[in-house]
Amino acid sequence: MSVHNERVVVFVGSYAEAAASGVYAYAFDEKEGKLSLLDEVSGLKNPTFLNVDILNKRLYAIAEGVSAAGAKIGDAVAFAIDTDKTALTELNRSEAITAPACHIQRDPSNRYLLLSSYHGGRISLVSLTDNGEVGELLDIAQHTGVGQHPERQNQPHPHSIQFSPDGRYLFSPDLGIDRIMAYRIDDQAQKLVFHGETVLHAGAGPRHMAFHPNGQFAYVINEVDSTVTAFRYDAEAGTLAALATVPTLPADFDGENTCAEIAVSEDGKYVYGSNRGHDSFVVYAINEADGKLTLAGHVPIEGEHPRHFAFVPGGQYIIAANRDTNNLAVFRIDVATGLPVYTGHSVTVSGPVYVQPVLV
């Protein structure tokens, strides 16, 4: 068996019409910090979120579809990844949620895909075949309620799905009702089982969530009021207990802002969030004893409307997807401060909203 040196490939999802390219693959040069295009795929409308299963050479994308009755639905699309050529080949696509989707997740056992629909207020459970193709829509959990903000929170808006570190529970931050809804999967019934809910402060608008590598803490970025809430996580009970909430903006910023992505560094020392409006990374140092956050700084994100960002494996680089300036910006992490430092390298991509570097 031939041995290949590992290399980094970066997969990107974007806003796109079906006729245009929407999913991209880039090579990442770790010495130079540069991105170069390897492949691009068209045929999907708004493949804004992806899930990469590099072990099984599969990539899953959401795409907008239309039902037989003419209603907007969310499809899941499976691709095979040719890791030698770094090329994507579509395997199949199928209706995966009964409204347009904003997020796609895969369970740790590779038996299911889960999608969330911001506009539909629901999440779905979809089977995966043994070949890693999209199977059938098994179950839908509909959220209910309203929040405090008259426009942003007039209905449920589940924005993402995050599995607990042990894979037993899944959490869906719902921006519309200021709650993190928790579920588990009943494998026998192939259903989502409601496990509980965590209530955030009114007007928060929770969007995305990240667990600490130690499994004891979790962090949620709140889109509506530009804050991050730290939680202690009880793995046995599958419950979250709020520790403290901190702002993502400098005190002297008075413009409009919404938050988007959140991530914890591989070494567990820092939390990173993105501000859209202030157009920055916010970085916090983590107190390893109690999980609470202290502001480390703000860094310009070299673009507008940073919808998503992700670490390159190894934690030395971070790549931001700036939707409104149509660019991916590459940063190196300063080990001493935890702050991203712009490398000067940026590539043009139309409407990028998701970026995922993986080792191939």
Coordinates of C-alpha atoms in Angstrom, one line a residue:
M1 CA 0.0 0.0 0.0
S2 CA 1.4 3.4 -1.0
V3 CA 1.8 6.0 1.7
H4 CA 0.7 9.6 0.9
N5 CA 1.8 12.6 2.9
E6 CA -1.2 14.3 4.5
R7 CA -2.2 17.6 2.9
V8 CA -4.9 20.1 3.7
V9 CA -7.9 20.5 1.5
V10 CA -10.5 23.3 2.2
F11 CA -14.1 22.7 1.2
V12 CA -16.3 25.8 0.7
G13 CA -20.1 26.3 0.5
S14 CA -21.7 29.4 -0.9
Y15 CA -24.8 31.3 -2.0
A16 CA -25.2 30.4 -5.7
E17 CA -27.8 29.7 -8.4
A18 CA -27.9 26.1 -9.5
A19 CA -26.3 27.1 -12.9
A20 CA -23.2 28.5 -11.2
S21 CA -20.5 26.9 -9.1
G22 CA -21.6 26.6 -5.4
V23 CA -19.2 24.1 -3.8
Y24 CA -15.5 24.4 -4.0
A25 CA -12.3 22.5 -3.0
Y26 CA -9.0 24.3 -2.5
A27 CA -5.5 23.1 -1.7
F28 CA -4.0 24.9 1.3
D29 CA -0.2 25.4 1.4
E30 CA 0.7 25.3 5.1
K31 CA 4.1 26.9 4.5
E32 CA 2.8 29.9 2.5
G33 CA -0.7 30.1 3.9
K34 CA -2.1 30.2 0.4
L35 CA -5.2 28.7 -1.1
S36 CA -5.4 27.4 -4.7
L37 CA -8.5 26.1 -6.4
L38 CA -8.8 22.3 -7.1
D39 CA -12.4 21.7 -8.1
E40 CA -15.8 23.5 -8.2
V41 CA -19.2 22.0 -8.6
S42 CA -22.5 23.5 -9.9
G43 CA -26.0 22.2 -9.9
L44 CA -27.0 23.2 -6.4
K45 CA -29.0 26.2 -5.4
N46 CA -27.5 27.8 -2.3
P47 CA -25.3 25.0 -0.9
T48 CA -24.5 27.2 2.1
F49 CA -23.6 24.5 4.6
L50 CA -21.5 21.4 4.2
N51 CA -20.5 18.4 6.2
V52 CA -17.3 16.6 5.3
D53 CA -16.7 12.9 6.1
I54 CA -13.1 12.6 5.0
L55 CA -12.6 9.1 6.5
N56 CA -15.3 7.7 4.2
K57 CA -14.5 10.2 1.3
R58 CA -18.0 11.7 1.4
L59 CA -19.2 15.3 1.4
Y60 CA -22.8 16.3 2.2
A61 CA -24.3 19.6 1.1
I62 CA -27.7 21.3 1.7
A63 CA -29.4 22.7 -1.4
E64 CA -32.8 24.4 -2.0
G65 CA -35.3 22.1 -3.7
V66 CA -39.0 22.3 -4.7
S67 CA -41.6 19.7 -3.7
A68 CA -44.1 18.2 -6.1
A69 CA -46.6 20.8 -4.8
G70 CA -44.2 23.6 -5.7
A71 CA -43.2 24.4 -2.1
K72 CA -39.6 25.2 -1.2
I73 CA -37.9 22.3 0.6
G74 CA -34.4 21.4 1.7
D75 CA -32.4 18.7 -0.1
A76 CA -29.4 16.9 1.1
V77 CA -26.8 16.1 -1.6
A78 CA -24.1 13.4 -1.2
F79 CA -20.8 13.6 -3.1
A80 CA -17.9 11.1 -3.4
I81 CA -14.5 12.8 -2.7
D82 CA -11.7 11.5 -5.0
T83 CA -8.9 12.2 -2.6
D84 CA -6.2 11.6 -5.3
K85 CA -7.5 14.2 -7.7
T86 CA -9.5 16.1 -5.0
A87 CA -12.6 16.0 -7.2
L88 CA -16.2 15.8 -6.2
T89 CA -18.8 13.5 -7.9
E90 CA -22.4 13.7 -7.0
L91 CA -23.8 10.4 -5.7
N92 CA -27.5 11.3 -5.0
R93 CA -29.8 13.9 -3.6
S94 CA -33.1 13.6 -1.7
E95 CA -35.6 15.7 0.2
A96 CA -34.2 16.0 3.7
I97 CA -36.4 18.6 5.4
T98 CA -39.8 20.2 4.6
A99 CA -38.5 23.8 4.3
P100 CA -35.2 25.3 3.1
A101 CA -32.3 24.3 5.3
C102 CA -29.5 26.4 6.9
H103 CA -27.3 23.7 8.5
I104 CA -26.4 20.0 8.1
Q105 CA -24.8 17.7 10.6
R106 CA -23.8 14.0 10.6
D107 CA -24.1 11.8 13.7
P108 CA -20.9 10.2 15.0
S109 CA -21.9 6.7 13.9
N110 CA -22.5 7.8 10.3
R111 CA -26.1 6.5 10.3
Y112 CA -27.8 9.8 10.0
L113 CA -27.8 13.3 8.7
L114 CA -29.6 16.1 10.6
L115 CA -30.7 19.3 9.0
S116 CA -32.1 22.5 10.6
S117 CA -34.4 24.9 8.9
Y118 CA -34.2 28.5 10.1
H119 CA -37.4 29.6 8.2
G120 CA -39.3 26.4 8.9
G121 CA -38.6 26.3 12.6
R122 CA -37.7 22.6 12.6
I123 CA -35.0 20.0 12.5
S124 CA -35.0 16.7 10.7
L125 CA -33.5 13.2 10.9
V126 CA -32.4 11.6 7.6
S127 CA -30.9 8.1 7.1
L128 CA -27.6 7.4 5.4
T129 CA -27.2 4.3 3.3
D130 CA -24.3 1.9 3.8
N131 CA -22.7 3.5 0.8
G132 CA -22.9 6.9 2.4
E133 CA -25.7 8.2 0.1
V134 CA -28.7 10.2 1.3
G135 CA -31.5 7.9 2.4
E136 CA -35.0 8.7 3.6
L137 CA -36.4 11.5 5.7
L138 CA -37.2 9.7 9.0
D139 CA -38.5 12.3 11.4
I140 CA -39.1 16.1 12.0
A141 CA -39.1 18.0 15.3
Q142 CA -41.0 21.2 15.0
H143 CA -40.1 24.0 17.4
T144 CA -42.7 26.4 18.8
G145 CA -42.8 29.7 20.5
V146 CA -41.6 33.3 20.1
G147 CA -38.9 35.5 21.6
Q148 CA -38.5 39.1 22.7
H149 CA -37.3 40.8 19.4
P150 CA -40.4 41.7 17.3
E151 CA -38.8 41.0 13.9
R152 CA -36.0 38.5 14.5
Q153 CA -37.9 36.4 17.1
N154 CA -41.5 36.3 15.9
Q155 CA -41.2 32.5 15.4
P156 CA -38.8 29.6 16.0
H157 CA -35.5 29.8 14.1
P158 CA -33.3 26.7 14.8
H159 CA -29.9 27.7 13.3
S160 CA -27.7 24.7 13.8
I161 CA -27.2 21.3 15.3
Q162 CA -24.2 20.3 17.5
F163 CA -23.6 16.8 19.0
S164 CA -22.3 16.4 22.5
P165 CA -18.6 15.2 22.6
D166 CA -19.8 11.6 23.4
G167 CA -22.4 11.7 20.6
R168 CA -25.3 10.8 23.0
Y169 CA -27.2 14.1 22.7
L170 CA -27.7 16.7 20.1
F171 CA -28.3 20.4 20.7
S172 CA -30.1 22.9 18.5
P173 CA -29.6 26.6 19.3
D174 CA -32.9 28.3 18.3
L175 CA -32.4 32.0 17.6
G176 CA -36.2 32.7 17.5
I177 CA -37.1 31.4 21.0
D178 CA -33.8 32.0 23.0
R179 CA -33.5 28.3 23.7
I180 CA -31.1 25.5 23.1
M181 CA -33.3 22.4 22.4
A182 CA -31.8 19.0 23.2
Y183 CA -32.6 15.7 21.6
R184 CA -31.4 12.2 21.5
I185 CA -31.8 9.7 18.6
D186 CA -33.9 6.5 19.2
D187 CA -32.1 4.1 16.9
Q188 CA -34.9 1.5 17.0
A189 CA -37.7 3.8 16.2
Q190 CA -35.5 6.1 14.1
K191 CA -36.9 9.1 15.7
L192 CA -35.8 12.3 17.4
V193 CA -36.6 12.2 21.1
F194 CA -36.9 15.5 23.0
H195 CA -34.5 15.6 25.9
G196 CA -34.9 19.1 27.3
E197 CA -34.2 22.7 26.8
T198 CA -31.8 25.4 28.0
V199 CA -33.3 28.9 28.3
L200 CA -31.0 31.8 27.5
H201 CA -31.5 35.5 28.4
A202 CA -34.3 37.3 26.5
G203 CA -33.3 38.7 23.1
A204 CA -30.1 36.7 22.9
G205 CA -30.7 34.9 19.6
P206 CA -28.5 31.8 20.0
R207 CA -27.0 30.7 16.6
H208 CA -24.0 28.3 16.8
M209 CA -22.4 26.3 19.5
A210 CA -19.0 24.8 20.3
F211 CA -17.8 22.4 23.0
H212 CA -14.5 22.7 24.8
P213 CA -12.1 19.8 24.1
N214 CA -12.4 18.7 27.8
G215 CA -16.1 18.1 27.3
Q216 CA -17.0 20.1 30.4
F217 CA -17.8 23.5 28.9
A218 CA -19.8 24.7 25.9
Y219 CA -20.0 28.1 24.3
V220 CA -22.9 29.6 22.3
I221 CA -22.7 32.7 20.1
N222 CA -25.8 34.9 20.3
E223 CA -26.6 36.5 16.9
V224 CA -29.2 39.0 17.9
D225 CA -27.6 40.8 20.9
S226 CA -23.9 40.1 20.0
T227 CA -22.9 38.1 23.1
V228 CA -21.3 34.7 23.9
T229 CA -22.7 32.6 26.7
A230 CA -20.5 30.0 28.5
F231 CA -22.0 26.9 29.9
R232 CA -20.9 24.0 32.1
Y233 CA -21.9 20.7 30.5
D234 CA -23.0 17.7 32.5
A235 CA -22.2 14.8 30.1
E236 CA -24.1 12.2 32.1
A237 CA -27.4 14.2 32.3
G238 CA -26.9 15.9 28.9
T239 CA -27.7 19.3 30.4
L240 CA -26.2 22.8 30.1
A241 CA -25.9 25.3 33.0
A242 CA -25.1 28.9 32.2
L243 CA -21.9 30.4 33.7
A244 CA -21.7 33.9 32.3
T245 CA -22.4 36.0 29.2
V246 CA -19.9 38.4 27.6
P247 CA -20.2 41.0 24.8
T248 CA -18.6 40.3 21.4
L249 CA -18.2 44.1 20.6
P250 CA -15.9 46.8 21.9
A251 CA -17.8 49.1 24.3
D252 CA -17.4 52.1 21.9
F253 CA -18.9 50.4 18.9
D254 CA -22.5 51.7 18.2
G255 CA -23.1 50.4 14.7
E256 CA -25.4 47.5 13.7
N257 CA -23.9 44.0 14.3
T258 CA -25.0 40.4 14.2
C259 CA -22.8 37.4 15.2
A260 CA -22.3 34.2 13.2
E261 CA -19.7 31.5 13.9
I262 CA -18.0 30.3 17.1
A263 CA -15.1 27.9 17.7
V264 CA -12.8 26.7 20.5
S265 CA -9.0 26.4 19.8
E266 CA -7.6 22.8 19.6
D267 CA -5.6 23.4 22.8
G268 CA -8.7 24.6 24.7
K269 CA -7.2 28.0 25.6
Y270 CA -9.3 30.4 23.4
V271 CA -12.8 31.0 22.1
Y272 CA -13.3 32.7 18.7
G273 CA -16.4 34.4 17.4
S274 CA -17.3 36.4 14.3
N275 CA -18.9 39.8 14.2
R276 CA -20.9 40.9 11.1
G277 CA -21.1 44.7 11.0
H278 CA -18.0 45.3 13.2
D279 CA -16.5 42.7 10.7
S280 CA -14.0 41.2 13.2
F281 CA -12.9 38.2 15.1
V282 CA -13.6 38.5 18.8
V283 CA -11.2 36.3 20.9
Y284 CA -11.5 35.3 24.5
A285 CA -9.1 33.5 26.8
I286 CA -10.7 30.6 28.7
N287 CA -10.3 30.2 32.4
E288 CA -9.4 26.5 32.5
A289 CA -10.7 26.1 36.0
D290 CA -14.3 27.4 35.6
G291 CA -14.7 27.8 31.8
K292 CA -15.4 31.5 32.0
L293 CA -14.2 34.0 29.3
T294 CA -12.0 37.1 29.4
L295 CA -11.6 39.3 26.3
A296 CA -8.3 38.8 24.6
G297 CA -9.0 41.2 21.7
H298 CA -10.6 42.1 18.4
V299 CA -9.0 41.6 15.0
P300 CA -10.3 42.9 11.6
I301 CA -11.5 40.0 9.5
E302 CA -10.3 41.4 6.2
G303 CA -13.7 41.5 4.6
E304 CA -17.4 42.1 5.2
H305 CA -20.1 39.9 6.8
P306 CA -17.9 37.0 8.1
R307 CA -20.5 34.2 7.9
H308 CA -18.2 31.4 8.9
F309 CA -14.6 30.6 9.8
A310 CA -12.7 27.4 10.7
F311 CA -9.3 26.3 11.9
V312 CA -6.9 24.4 9.7
P313 CA -6.1 21.1 11.5
G314 CA -3.2 21.7 13.8
G315 CA -4.6 25.0 14.9
Q316 CA -1.9 27.3 13.4
Y317 CA -4.2 28.9 10.8
I318 CA -7.8 30.1 10.6
I319 CA -9.7 30.8 7.4
A320 CA -12.7 33.3 7.3
A321 CA -15.5 33.2 4.8
N322 CA -16.6 36.8 4.1
R323 CA -19.9 36.7 2.3
D324 CA -20.3 40.3 1.2
T325 CA -16.8 40.9 0.0
N326 CA -16.7 37.5 -1.8
N327 CA -13.4 36.4 -0.2
L328 CA -11.7 33.8 1.9
A329 CA -9.1 35.4 4.2
V330 CA -6.2 33.4 5.7
F331 CA -4.9 34.2 9.2
R332 CA -2.0 32.7 11.3
I333 CA -2.6 32.3 15.0
D334 CA -0.2 34.2 17.3
V335 CA 0.7 31.5 19.9
A336 CA 1.5 34.1 22.6
T337 CA -1.8 36.0 22.4
G338 CA -4.2 33.6 20.6
L339 CA -5.0 36.4 18.2
P340 CA -5.3 35.8 14.4
V341 CA -2.8 37.7 12.3
Y342 CA -3.7 38.3 8.7
T343 CA -1.2 36.6 6.3
G344 CA -2.0 38.9 3.4
H345 CA -3.5 36.0 1.5
S346 CA -7.1 36.1 0.3
V347 CA -8.9 34.4 -2.6
T348 CA -12.1 35.5 -4.4
V349 CA -15.1 33.2 -4.0
S350 CA -18.7 34.3 -4.8
G351 CA -20.8 34.6 -1.7
P352 CA -18.9 32.2 0.6
V353 CA -20.7 31.2 3.8
Y354 CA -19.0 27.9 4.9
V355 CA -15.4 26.8 5.0
Q356 CA -14.0 23.5 6.2
P357 CA -10.3 22.6 6.1
V358 CA -9.5 18.8 6.4
L359 CA -6.5 16.6 6.4
V360 CA -6.5 14.3 3.3

